Coordinates of C-alpha atoms in Angstrom, one line a residue:
Chain A
X1 CA -47.0 58.9 -34.9
X2 CA -44.4 58.7 -32.3
X3 CA -46.7 59.9 -29.4
X4 CA -48.8 56.9 -29.9
X5 CA -45.9 54.7 -29.3
X6 CA -45.7 56.1 -25.8
X7 CA -49.3 55.7 -24.9
X8 CA -50.3 53.7 -21.6
X9 CA -51.7 51.2 -24.0
X10 CA -48.3 50.7 -25.6
X11 CA -46.7 50.3 -22.1
X12 CA -49.0 47.7 -21.0
X13 CA -48.5 45.7 -24.2
X14 CA -44.7 45.9 -23.8
X15 CA -45.0 45.2 -20.1
X16 CA -47.0 42.0 -21.0
X17 CA -44.5 41.1 -23.8
X18 CA -41.5 41.3 -21.5
X19 CA -43.3 39.3 -18.8
X20 CA -44.1 36.6 -21.4
X21 CA -40.6 36.6 -22.7
X22 CA -38.9 35.8 -19.3
X23 CA -38.1 32.2 -18.9
X24 CA -39.2 32.1 -15.3
X25 CA -42.5 32.0 -13.7
X26 CA -43.7 35.5 -12.7
X27 CA -46.9 36.0 -10.5
X28 CA -48.1 39.2 -9.0
X29 CA -50.1 38.7 -5.8
X30 CA -52.1 41.3 -3.8
X31 CA -52.4 41.6 0.1
X32 CA -55.4 39.3 0.1
X33 CA -53.1 36.6 -1.6
X34 CA -55.2 36.8 -4.9
X35 CA -53.3 36.4 -8.2
X36 CA -53.3 39.8 -9.9
X37 CA -51.4 38.8 -13.1
X38 CA -49.2 35.7 -14.3
X39 CA -46.9 35.3 -17.2
X40 CA -47.2 32.8 -19.9
X41 CA -44.3 30.7 -18.4
X42 CA -46.5 30.1 -15.3
X43 CA -49.4 29.1 -17.2
X44 CA -47.4 26.6 -19.3
X45 CA -45.6 25.0 -16.3
X46 CA -48.8 24.9 -14.2
X47 CA -51.1 23.8 -17.2
X48 CA -53.7 26.1 -16.3
X49 CA -55.6 28.7 -18.3
X50 CA -55.4 32.5 -17.6
X51 CA -59.1 32.6 -16.8
X52 CA -58.7 30.0 -14.1
X53 CA -55.8 31.8 -12.6
X54 CA -56.0 35.4 -12.6
X55 CA -58.1 36.9 -9.8
X56 CA -58.1 33.6 -8.0
X57 CA -56.8 33.1 -4.5
X58 CA -53.3 31.7 -4.4
X59 CA -54.6 28.8 -2.4
X60 CA -56.6 27.8 -5.3
X61 CA -54.0 28.0 -8.0
X62 CA -51.3 26.2 -6.0
X63 CA -51.7 22.5 -4.9
X64 CA -52.4 22.1 -1.2
X65 CA -49.1 19.8 -0.7
X66 CA -47.0 22.9 -1.9
X67 CA -48.9 25.5 0.4
X68 CA -48.2 23.1 3.2
X69 CA -44.7 22.3 2.5
X70 CA -43.4 25.7 1.6
X71 CA -45.6 27.6 3.9
X72 CA -45.6 30.1 1.1
X73 CA -48.9 32.0 2.1
X74 CA -47.2 32.9 5.3
X75 CA -44.0 34.0 3.7
X76 CA -45.9 36.3 1.3
X77 CA -47.8 37.9 4.2
X78 CA -44.4 38.3 5.9
X79 CA -43.1 40.3 2.8
X80 CA -46.2 42.5 2.9
X81 CA -45.7 43.1 6.6
X82 CA -41.8 43.7 6.8
X83 CA -41.3 44.9 3.1
X84 CA -38.2 42.7 2.8
X85 CA -37.8 40.2 0.1
X86 CA -37.3 36.3 0.5
X87 CA -34.9 35.0 -1.8
X88 CA -33.7 31.6 -3.3
X89 CA -36.2 29.1 -1.7
X90 CA -36.6 25.8 -3.1
X91 CA -39.9 24.3 -4.0
X92 CA -40.8 21.0 -5.6
X93 CA -43.9 21.0 -7.8
X94 CA -45.7 18.5 -9.7
X95 CA -48.5 19.6 -11.8
X96 CA -51.1 17.0 -12.8
X97 CA -49.7 14.7 -15.5
X98 CA -46.2 16.2 -15.7
X99 CA -43.0 15.1 -14.2
X100 CA -41.7 16.6 -10.9
X101 CA -40.2 20.1 -11.4
X102 CA -37.9 21.8 -8.9
X103 CA -38.0 25.7 -8.6
X104 CA -36.1 28.3 -6.7
X105 CA -38.6 31.1 -5.9
X106 CA -38.2 34.7 -4.5
X107 CA -40.8 36.8 -3.2
X108 CA -40.1 40.5 -3.8
X109 CA -42.2 43.5 -2.6
X110 CA -43.1 45.9 -5.3
X111 CA -44.4 49.5 -4.6
X112 CA -47.9 48.7 -6.1
X113 CA -48.8 47.1 -2.6
X114 CA -48.4 43.8 -4.4
X115 CA -45.6 41.1 -4.3
X116 CA -44.0 39.5 -7.1
X117 CA -43.4 35.7 -6.8
X118 CA -40.5 34.8 -9.2
X119 CA -40.2 31.1 -9.8
X120 CA -37.2 29.7 -11.6
X121 CA -37.3 26.1 -12.9
X122 CA -34.1 24.5 -11.9
X123 CA -35.0 20.9 -12.5
X124 CA -32.5 20.5 -15.1
X125 CA -29.6 22.1 -13.1
X126 CA -30.4 20.1 -10.0
X127 CA -30.5 16.9 -12.1
X128 CA -27.2 17.7 -13.7
X129 CA -25.5 18.7 -10.5
X130 CA -26.9 15.6 -8.8
X131 CA -25.4 13.7 -11.9
X132 CA -22.1 15.3 -11.4
X133 CA -22.2 14.4 -7.7
X134 CA -23.1 10.8 -8.6
X135 CA -20.2 10.6 -11.1
X136 CA -17.7 12.2 -8.6
X137 CA -18.9 9.7 -5.9
X138 CA -18.5 6.9 -8.3
X139 CA -15.1 7.9 -9.3
X140 CA -14.1 8.4 -5.7
X141 CA -15.2 5.0 -4.8
X142 CA -13.3 3.5 -7.9
X143 CA -10.2 5.0 -6.6
X144 CA -11.0 4.1 -3.0
X145 CA -11.8 0.6 -3.8
X146 CA -8.7 0.0 -6.1
X147 CA -6.2 -2.5 -4.5
X148 CA -3.4 -0.4 -6.2
X149 CA -2.1 2.8 -4.8
X150 CA -3.6 5.7 -6.5
X151 CA -2.4 9.2 -5.6
X152 CA -2.5 12.6 -7.2
X153 CA 0.0 15.4 -7.0
X154 CA 0.5 19.0 -8.1
X155 CA 3.1 19.6 -10.8
X156 CA 5.8 19.8 -8.2
X157 CA 5.0 16.4 -6.9
X158 CA 3.2 17.5 -3.7
X159 CA 0.6 14.9 -2.7
X160 CA -2.9 16.1 -3.1
X161 CA -4.9 12.7 -2.8
X162 CA -3.9 9.4 -1.5
X163 CA -6.4 6.5 -1.6
X164 CA -7.0 3.8 0.9
X165 CA -4.8 1.3 -0.7
X166 CA -1.9 3.8 -0.4
X167 CA -2.9 4.3 3.3
X168 CA -2.9 0.5 3.9
X169 CA 0.2 -0.3 2.2
X170 CA 2.3 2.8 3.4
X171 CA 0.7 2.8 6.9
X172 CA 0.5 6.6 6.4
X173 CA -3.0 8.4 6.4
X174 CA -4.0 10.7 3.7
X175 CA -4.0 13.4 6.4
X176 CA -0.3 12.7 7.2
X177 CA 0.9 12.9 3.6
X178 CA -1.2 15.7 2.0
X179 CA 1.1 18.5 0.9
X180 CA 4.3 16.5 1.4
X181 CA 6.6 15.9 -1.6
X182 CA 5.9 12.3 -3.0
X183 CA 9.6 11.6 -3.3
X184 CA 10.1 11.7 0.4
X185 CA 8.4 8.4 0.8
X186 CA 10.6 6.8 -1.9
X187 CA 13.9 5.1 -1.0
X188 CA 16.7 7.5 -0.6
X189 CA 18.6 6.4 -3.8
X190 CA 15.5 6.8 -5.9
X191 CA 14.5 10.3 -4.7
X192 CA 16.6 12.0 -7.5
X193 CA 15.0 9.8 -10.2
X194 CA 11.4 10.6 -8.9
X195 CA 12.2 14.3 -8.9
X196 CA 13.3 13.9 -12.7
X197 CA 10.2 12.0 -13.6
X198 CA 8.1 15.0 -12.2
X199 CA 10.3 17.5 -14.0
X200 CA 9.8 15.5 -17.2
X201 CA 6.0 15.4 -16.7
X202 CA 5.7 19.1 -16.6
X203 CA 6.6 19.5 -20.3
X204 CA 6.0 16.0 -21.7
X205 CA 2.9 13.7 -22.4
X206 CA 4.4 10.4 -21.8
X207 CA 3.8 8.2 -18.9
X208 CA 6.7 6.8 -16.9
X209 CA 6.9 3.3 -15.8
X210 CA 9.4 2.2 -13.2
X211 CA 10.0 0.0 -10.1
X212 CA 11.3 1.0 -6.7
X213 CA 10.5 0.6 -3.0
X214 CA 8.0 2.8 -1.1
X215 CA 9.2 3.4 2.4
X216 CA 6.3 2.7 4.8
X217 CA 5.6 4.3 8.3
X218 CA 7.6 1.7 10.2
X219 CA 10.6 2.3 8.0
X220 CA 10.2 -0.9 6.0
X221 CA 10.2 -0.7 2.3
X222 CA 8.1 -2.6 -0.1
X223 CA 8.8 -3.2 -3.8
X224 CA 6.2 -1.4 -6.0
X225 CA 5.7 -1.1 -9.8
X226 CA 4.9 2.7 -10.6
X227 CA 3.3 4.5 -13.4
X228 CA 3.5 8.2 -13.4
X229 CA 1.2 9.9 -15.8
X230 CA 0.9 13.8 -16.2
X231 CA -2.8 15.2 -15.6
X232 CA -3.4 17.9 -18.4
X233 CA -6.0 20.5 -18.5
X234 CA -8.2 21.5 -21.4
X235 CA -5.4 23.6 -22.8
X236 CA -2.7 20.7 -22.7
X237 CA -1.1 22.3 -19.7
X238 CA 0.2 19.9 -17.1
X239 CA -1.7 20.7 -13.9
X240 CA -0.5 17.8 -11.8
X241 CA 0.3 14.0 -11.9
X242 CA -1.5 10.7 -11.3
X243 CA 0.7 7.9 -9.7
X244 CA -0.4 4.5 -9.7
X245 CA 1.5 1.8 -7.8
X246 CA 1.1 -2.0 -7.5
X247 CA 2.6 -3.9 -4.7
X248 CA 5.0 -6.4 -6.3
X249 CA 5.6 -8.7 -3.3
X250 CA 2.8 -11.2 -4.3
X251 CA 3.7 -11.2 -7.9
X252 CA 7.4 -11.6 -7.1
X253 CA 6.5 -14.5 -4.8
X254 CA 4.6 -16.2 -7.7
X255 CA 7.2 -15.5 -10.2
X256 CA 9.8 -17.0 -8.0
X257 CA 7.8 -20.1 -7.5
X258 CA 7.3 -20.5 -11.2
X259 CA 11.0 -19.9 -12.0
X260 CA 11.8 -22.5 -9.4
X261 CA 9.5 -25.1 -10.8
X262 CA 10.7 -24.5 -14.2
X263 CA 14.3 -24.9 -13.1
X264 CA 13.5 -28.3 -11.8
X265 CA 11.9 -29.2 -14.9
X266 CA 15.1 -28.1 -16.7
X267 CA 17.1 -30.4 -14.3
X268 CA 14.8 -33.4 -15.5
X269 CA 16.0 -32.6 -19.1
X270 CA 19.7 -32.8 -18.0
X271 CA 19.1 -36.0 -15.9
X272 CA 20.5 -38.2 -18.8
X273 CA 23.7 -36.1 -19.2
X274 CA 24.2 -36.0 -15.4
X275 CA 23.7 -39.7 -15.1
X276 CA 26.3 -40.5 -17.6
X277 CA 28.8 -38.0 -16.2
X278 CA 28.5 -39.2 -12.8
X279 CA 28.6 -42.9 -13.4
X280 CA 31.9 -42.6 -15.3
X281 CA 33.9 -41.5 -12.1
X282 CA 31.9 -44.0 -10.1
X283 CA 32.8 -46.8 -12.5
X284 CA 36.6 -45.9 -12.1
X285 CA 36.3 -45.6 -8.2
X286 CA 34.6 -49.0 -8.3
X287 CA 37.3 -50.8 -10.1
X288 CA 40.1 -49.0 -8.6
X289 CA 38.7 -50.2 -5.2
X290 CA 38.3 -53.7 -6.5
X291 CA 42.1 -53.7 -7.7
X292 CA 43.1 -52.6 -4.2
X293 CA 41.5 -55.6 -2.6
X294 CA 43.9 -57.7 -4.8
X295 CA 47.0 -59.1 -3.0
X296 CA 49.7 -59.2 -5.5
X297 CA 49.7 -55.6 -6.8
X298 CA 52.6 -53.3 -6.7
X299 CA 53.0 -50.2 -4.5
X300 CA 53.1 -48.2 -7.6
X301 CA 49.8 -49.6 -8.8
X302 CA 48.2 -49.3 -5.3
X303 CA 49.2 -45.6 -5.3
X304 CA 47.7 -45.0 -8.7
X305 CA 44.3 -46.7 -7.6
X306 CA 44.0 -44.5 -4.7
X307 CA 44.8 -41.4 -6.8
X308 CA 42.1 -42.5 -9.4
X309 CA 39.5 -43.0 -6.5
X310 CA 40.3 -39.6 -5.1
X311 CA 40.1 -37.9 -8.5
X312 CA 36.8 -39.8 -9.4
X313 CA 35.2 -38.7 -6.1
X314 CA 36.1 -35.2 -6.5
X315 CA 34.8 -35.3 -10.1
X316 CA 31.4 -36.6 -9.1
X317 CA 31.2 -34.2 -6.3
X318 CA 32.0 -31.3 -8.4
X319 CA 29.0 -32.3 -10.7
X320 CA 26.7 -32.6 -7.8
X321 CA 27.8 -29.2 -6.4
X322 CA 27.1 -27.7 -9.6
X323 CA 23.7 -29.1 -9.6
X324 CA 22.8 -28.0 -6.2
X325 CA 24.0 -24.5 -7.0
X326 CA 21.5 -24.5 -9.9
X327 CA 18.7 -26.3 -8.2
X328 CA 18.7 -24.1 -5.0
X329 CA 16.0 -21.2 -5.2
X330 CA 17.8 -17.8 -5.9
X331 CA 17.3 -15.7 -3.0
X332 CA 15.3 -12.5 -4.1
X333 CA 18.1 -10.3 -2.9
X334 CA 19.0 -6.9 -4.3
X335 CA 20.9 -7.1 -7.6
X336 CA 24.8 -7.2 -7.2
X337 CA 27.8 -6.7 -9.5
X338 CA 28.1 -10.1 -11.5
X339 CA 30.7 -11.4 -13.9
X340 CA 28.6 -12.6 -17.0
X341 CA 31.5 -14.7 -18.1
X342 CA 31.5 -16.7 -15.0
X343 CA 27.8 -17.2 -15.1
X344 CA 27.9 -18.4 -18.7
X345 CA 31.0 -20.8 -18.0
X346 CA 29.2 -22.2 -14.9
X347 CA 26.0 -23.0 -16.9
X348 CA 28.0 -24.4 -19.7
X349 CA 29.6 -26.9 -17.1
X350 CA 26.1 -28.1 -16.3
X351 CA 25.1 -28.8 -19.9
X352 CA 28.2 -30.1 -21.4
X353 CA 27.5 -33.7 -20.6
X354 CA 24.0 -33.3 -22.1
X355 CA 25.7 -31.8 -25.2
X356 CA 28.2 -34.6 -25.3
X357 CA 25.7 -37.4 -25.2
X358 CA 23.9 -35.8 -28.3
X359 CA 27.1 -35.2 -30.1
X360 CA 26.9 -31.6 -30.0
X361 CA 30.1 -29.5 -30.2
X362 CA 30.2 -26.3 -28.1
X363 CA 32.0 -23.0 -29.3
X364 CA 32.6 -20.5 -26.9
X365 CA 33.8 -17.0 -27.7
X366 CA 33.8 -14.7 -24.5
X367 CA 35.4 -11.5 -24.1
X368 CA 38.8 -11.6 -22.6
X369 CA 38.0 -9.3 -19.5
X370 CA 35.4 -9.0 -16.8
X371 CA 32.0 -8.5 -18.2
X372 CA 30.3 -6.7 -15.2
X373 CA 26.5 -6.4 -15.1
X374 CA 24.1 -5.7 -12.3
X375 CA 22.1 -8.8 -11.7
X376 CA 21.2 -11.9 -9.7
X377 CA 23.6 -14.6 -10.9
X378 CA 21.2 -17.5 -10.2
X379 CA 18.6 -15.9 -12.4
X380 CA 21.0 -15.1 -15.1
X381 CA 22.1 -18.7 -15.1
X382 CA 18.6 -19.8 -15.4
X383 CA 18.3 -17.6 -18.6
X384 CA 21.2 -19.1 -20.2
X385 CA 20.6 -22.7 -18.9
X386 CA 17.1 -22.3 -20.7
X387 CA 18.5 -21.1 -24.0
X388 CA 21.3 -23.7 -24.0
X389 CA 18.8 -26.6 -23.4
X390 CA 16.5 -25.3 -26.0
X391 CA 19.3 -25.2 -28.5
X392 CA 20.4 -28.7 -27.5
X393 CA 16.8 -29.9 -27.9
X394 CA 16.7 -28.4 -31.3
X395 CA 19.6 -30.6 -32.4
X396 CA 18.5 -34.3 -31.6
X397 CA 21.0 -35.4 -34.5
X398 CA 23.9 -33.4 -33.2
X399 CA 25.4 -30.1 -34.3
X400 CA 27.2 -27.1 -33.1
X401 CA 26.1 -24.8 -30.2
X402 CA 27.9 -21.4 -30.4
X403 CA 28.0 -18.8 -27.9
X404 CA 29.4 -15.5 -29.0
X405 CA 29.9 -12.5 -26.5
X406 CA 30.3 -9.0 -27.8
X407 CA 30.7 -5.8 -25.9
X408 CA 29.5 -2.4 -27.1
X409 CA 29.6 0.9 -25.5
X410 CA 27.0 0.5 -22.7
X411 CA 25.7 -3.3 -23.2
X412 CA 26.9 -6.7 -23.6
X413 CA 25.3 -9.0 -26.3
X414 CA 25.4 -12.7 -26.1
X415 CA 24.4 -14.7 -29.2
X416 CA 23.5 -18.2 -28.7
X417 CA 23.1 -20.1 -32.1
X418 CA 22.3 -23.7 -32.8
X419 CA 22.4 -25.5 -36.2
X420 CA 19.1 -27.2 -35.3
X421 CA 15.7 -27.4 -37.0
X422 CA 15.0 -23.7 -36.7
X423 CA 11.7 -22.1 -35.8
X424 CA 8.6 -21.7 -38.0
X425 CA 8.0 -18.1 -38.8
X426 CA 4.5 -18.4 -37.2
X427 CA 6.0 -19.4 -34.0
X428 CA 8.7 -16.5 -33.9
X429 CA 6.5 -14.0 -32.2
X430 CA 5.1 -16.6 -29.7
X431 CA 8.2 -18.1 -28.4
X432 CA 8.4 -15.8 -25.4
X433 CA 4.7 -16.5 -24.6
X434 CA 4.1 -18.6 -21.4
X435 CA 3.0 -22.2 -22.1
X436 CA 3.7 -21.9 -25.8
X437 CA 5.5 -25.1 -26.8
X438 CA 6.2 -27.1 -30.0
X439 CA 7.5 -30.0 -27.7
X440 CA 5.5 -33.1 -27.3
X441 CA 3.5 -33.3 -24.0
X442 CA 5.8 -34.2 -21.3
X443 CA 9.0 -32.7 -23.1
X444 CA 8.5 -29.1 -22.5
X445 CA 6.4 -26.8 -20.4
X446 CA 6.5 -24.0 -22.6
X447 CA 7.7 -21.8 -19.8
X448 CA 11.4 -21.7 -20.2
X449 CA 11.6 -18.8 -22.8
X450 CA 8.9 -16.7 -21.0
X451 CA 10.9 -17.0 -17.7
X452 CA 13.9 -15.8 -19.6
X453 CA 12.1 -12.8 -21.0
X454 CA 10.9 -11.8 -17.5
X455 CA 14.2 -12.4 -16.0
X456 CA 16.0 -10.4 -18.6
X457 CA 13.4 -7.6 -18.4
X458 CA 14.0 -7.5 -14.7
X459 CA 17.6 -6.9 -15.6
X460 CA 16.7 -3.9 -17.8
X461 CA 18.0 -6.1 -20.9
X462 CA 16.4 -7.4 -23.8
X463 CA 16.0 -10.8 -25.7
X464 CA 15.5 -11.3 -29.3
X465 CA 15.3 -14.4 -31.7
X466 CA 16.3 -14.8 -35.3
X467 CA 15.6 -18.0 -37.2
X468 CA 14.3 -19.8 -40.2
X469 CA 13.3 -23.2 -40.6
X470 CA 16.1 -25.6 -41.1
X471 CA 18.7 -23.0 -40.6
X472 CA 18.9 -23.1 -36.9
X473 CA 18.2 -20.2 -34.5
X474 CA 20.1 -17.5 -32.9
X475 CA 18.8 -16.0 -29.5
X476 CA 20.5 -12.6 -28.5
X477 CA 20.4 -11.5 -24.9
X478 CA 21.5 -7.9 -24.2
X479 CA 22.3 -6.6 -20.8
X480 CA 23.3 -3.1 -19.8
X481 CA 27.0 -3.2 -18.6
X482 CA 28.1 -1.6 -15.3
Chain B
X1 CA 38.7 -65.6 -33.3
X2 CA 42.0 -63.9 -32.7
X3 CA 43.3 -60.3 -32.2
X4 CA 43.3 -57.9 -29.3
X5 CA 40.4 -56.5 -27.4
X6 CA 39.2 -53.0 -28.5
X7 CA 38.3 -50.5 -25.8
X8 CA 36.4 -47.4 -26.8
X9 CA 35.8 -44.8 -24.3
X10 CA 36.3 -41.0 -24.3
X11 CA 37.1 -40.9 -20.6
X12 CA 40.7 -41.9 -20.2
X13 CA 40.2 -43.4 -16.7
X14 CA 37.5 -45.7 -18.0
X15 CA 40.1 -46.9 -20.5
X16 CA 42.7 -47.4 -17.9
X17 CA 40.2 -49.4 -15.8
X18 CA 39.2 -51.7 -18.6
X19 CA 42.8 -52.2 -19.8
X20 CA 44.1 -53.1 -16.4
X21 CA 41.5 -55.6 -15.9
X22 CA 41.8 -57.2 -19.3
X23 CA 45.6 -57.1 -19.3
X24 CA 45.6 -58.8 -15.8
X25 CA 43.9 -61.7 -17.6
X26 CA 46.5 -61.7 -20.2
X27 CA 44.6 -60.0 -23.0
X28 CA 46.1 -57.6 -25.5
X29 CA 44.2 -54.4 -25.4
X30 CA 43.9 -51.4 -27.9
X31 CA 42.2 -48.2 -26.5
X32 CA 40.6 -45.3 -28.6
X33 CA 38.7 -42.2 -27.5
X34 CA 36.5 -41.4 -30.4
X35 CA 33.9 -42.9 -32.8
X36 CA 35.9 -42.0 -35.8
X37 CA 39.1 -43.7 -34.5
X38 CA 37.1 -46.6 -33.5
X39 CA 35.7 -47.0 -37.0
X40 CA 39.3 -46.8 -38.4
X41 CA 40.6 -49.5 -36.1
X42 CA 37.5 -51.8 -37.1
X43 CA 38.0 -51.2 -40.6
X44 CA 41.7 -52.2 -40.7
X45 CA 42.1 -55.2 -38.3
X46 CA 40.4 -58.0 -36.6
X47 CA 39.5 -57.7 -32.9
X48 CA 38.7 -60.6 -30.5
X49 CA 36.1 -58.3 -28.9
X50 CA 35.0 -54.7 -28.5
X51 CA 33.8 -52.9 -25.4
X52 CA 32.0 -49.8 -26.8
X53 CA 31.0 -46.7 -24.8
X54 CA 27.5 -45.7 -25.7
X55 CA 28.0 -42.0 -26.0
X56 CA 31.1 -40.7 -27.8
X57 CA 31.8 -37.1 -28.3
X58 CA 31.6 -37.5 -32.1
X59 CA 29.3 -40.3 -32.6
X60 CA 26.8 -42.6 -30.9
X61 CA 28.5 -46.0 -29.9
X62 CA 25.7 -47.9 -31.6
X63 CA 26.3 -46.1 -34.8
X64 CA 30.0 -47.1 -34.8
X65 CA 28.9 -50.7 -34.3
X66 CA 26.4 -50.4 -37.3
X67 CA 29.2 -49.0 -39.5
X68 CA 31.5 -51.8 -38.5
X69 CA 28.9 -54.3 -39.2
X70 CA 28.1 -52.9 -42.7
X71 CA 31.8 -52.8 -43.6
X72 CA 32.7 -56.3 -42.4
X73 CA 29.6 -58.2 -41.7
X74 CA 29.7 -60.9 -38.9
X75 CA 33.3 -60.2 -37.7
X76 CA 32.5 -57.9 -34.8
X77 CA 31.4 -58.8 -31.3
X78 CA 30.6 -55.9 -29.2
X79 CA 29.4 -55.3 -25.6
X80 CA 28.0 -51.8 -25.0
X81 CA 29.3 -50.2 -21.9
X82 CA 27.4 -47.2 -20.5
X83 CA 26.3 -45.0 -17.6
X84 CA 23.5 -43.4 -19.8
X85 CA 21.5 -46.5 -20.4
X86 CA 19.9 -49.3 -18.0
X87 CA 19.5 -52.9 -18.4
X88 CA 16.1 -53.1 -19.7
X89 CA 16.4 -49.9 -21.7
X90 CA 14.3 -50.4 -24.9
X91 CA 17.3 -49.0 -26.9
X92 CA 19.5 -51.8 -25.5
X93 CA 16.9 -54.6 -26.0
X94 CA 16.4 -53.6 -29.6
X95 CA 20.1 -53.5 -30.3
X96 CA 20.5 -57.1 -28.7
X97 CA 17.3 -58.3 -30.8
X98 CA 19.0 -56.9 -33.8
X99 CA 22.3 -58.7 -33.0
X100 CA 24.0 -55.4 -33.2
X101 CA 25.5 -56.1 -29.8
X102 CA 25.9 -59.4 -27.8
X103 CA 25.5 -57.8 -24.4
X104 CA 25.3 -54.6 -22.1
X105 CA 27.5 -53.5 -19.2
X106 CA 26.2 -50.9 -16.9
X107 CA 28.8 -48.5 -15.2
X108 CA 29.8 -49.0 -12.7
X109 CA 30.7 -52.7 -13.0
X110 CA 32.8 -55.4 -11.0
X111 CA 35.7 -57.0 -12.7
X112 CA 33.9 -60.2 -13.0
X113 CA 31.0 -58.5 -14.7
X114 CA 33.5 -57.4 -17.2
X115 CA 35.2 -60.7 -17.8
X116 CA 31.8 -62.5 -17.8
X117 CA 30.9 -60.5 -20.9
X118 CA 33.7 -61.9 -22.8
X119 CA 32.9 -65.0 -25.0
X120 CA 34.4 -68.2 -23.8
X121 CA 35.4 -69.4 -27.2

């Protein structure tokens, strides 16, 4: 019958069930600090039976160490005295034989002249938040320890974080740059490009790779290779950007050293042709001078001898000048407007002798106009020199070296073909790798084409190879036109 | 043996030098500037002596000599003239050992060096 459901007995049962269902520990304590009742959760956590708990003084149920550390008895007395609750205190508790637990507890006065001690086990939450903090600290130290610039921005490109490498390289502290637009620290002619990159990242997923100088606190600029990546939230919305930058100065220095030593190696290959070419005019001068020493020669012959000597010296000197020009390190200057045809013909002048001594004919088809590209002419010359020398080396029995230039809308393609032994298919995808060489030891460093590759890339161009064994090889260099 | 001296060199001024020296000594001189022309000359007439450049635009000088020897064995006496090789160059030694050439003249040379290369007979 319904009345029975509302009997005091029934209430007590429901009260007990509710208390036991609460996933926190609940204790009722009287004024003498004896425990009046506890729920199942408390018994479970403290590993005590109800008989050894209910009716016992608090001091007997809680370990001494907790009583001393938390001063809980005094706090409970305080609640009895003032009627105000104590909320959110932390307590660390280790029951015999179980791992340490961490509780938040509150002491709440209740009208029956008792207090309720509510203890919530937060061990797991504390452990998780400590883990989160540890991961955060780790990530922060990864970013801080990186020798690359790492910074983050909002979607508009305003700087949020700026690591110590960024501080060191730029001379600007995180404090100074926070909230500023990143593009303000880029060279004036890059600002537009950088703003565009941030625009693109708002809607796109791609990273953007580029090279441009960072302006430092003292007005200098250092060349940096940048990667811009959009930062997405769980819904795929761009919430900002991560920008990583690497100081290229050191790499450029090494690259230049490598290019220079490879260039000298190429000079070694040309030595034979150079010797031949210089000794001819020397031989003519030498003989003509000997004629001049003779007594019975006509004025006409004397003049002819003098002219031959002058022409011979001029020829030898021109060869030496060409060599000097090639051997000299290319200054790492800004790229300037360069006529590619001049670069190609100057380079050809240097290798014509080598080609001649190997019975190689040269066929040259250049565009009949200026072919202007943005570049460093010394570096471009090194590219063509390496390709020409490779072609010549591929034709020890002679052959044809053809250089064909073709202009399309936005780029110029230079195809350099030989009629040599060709390249094995297995070597095709390795020929631009550093130190890959099929030449015998001492004949090639395996650096020539890898250097071509890096130089052409620096000029925003591309380089491709086509070949089959016995059919010669064609290398195509493409460069954007100005 | 009779006949003129053949000078083979692709550099016109080298031909001029050798022609001047040899003519001053009363020799008749024919000059050509390619391997192919040299082969033609050697196939069609007798030469007292040949000064052969080692590196010609179309052929290797030694190949021209080999060709001439094959066509008319024992009739050609050659000195190789070159700025490309040196005296004790293995290529030169081998060519002399094989009786392909009777001497080698390095550029540059004195007039007496050139004349000494000529056989006395």
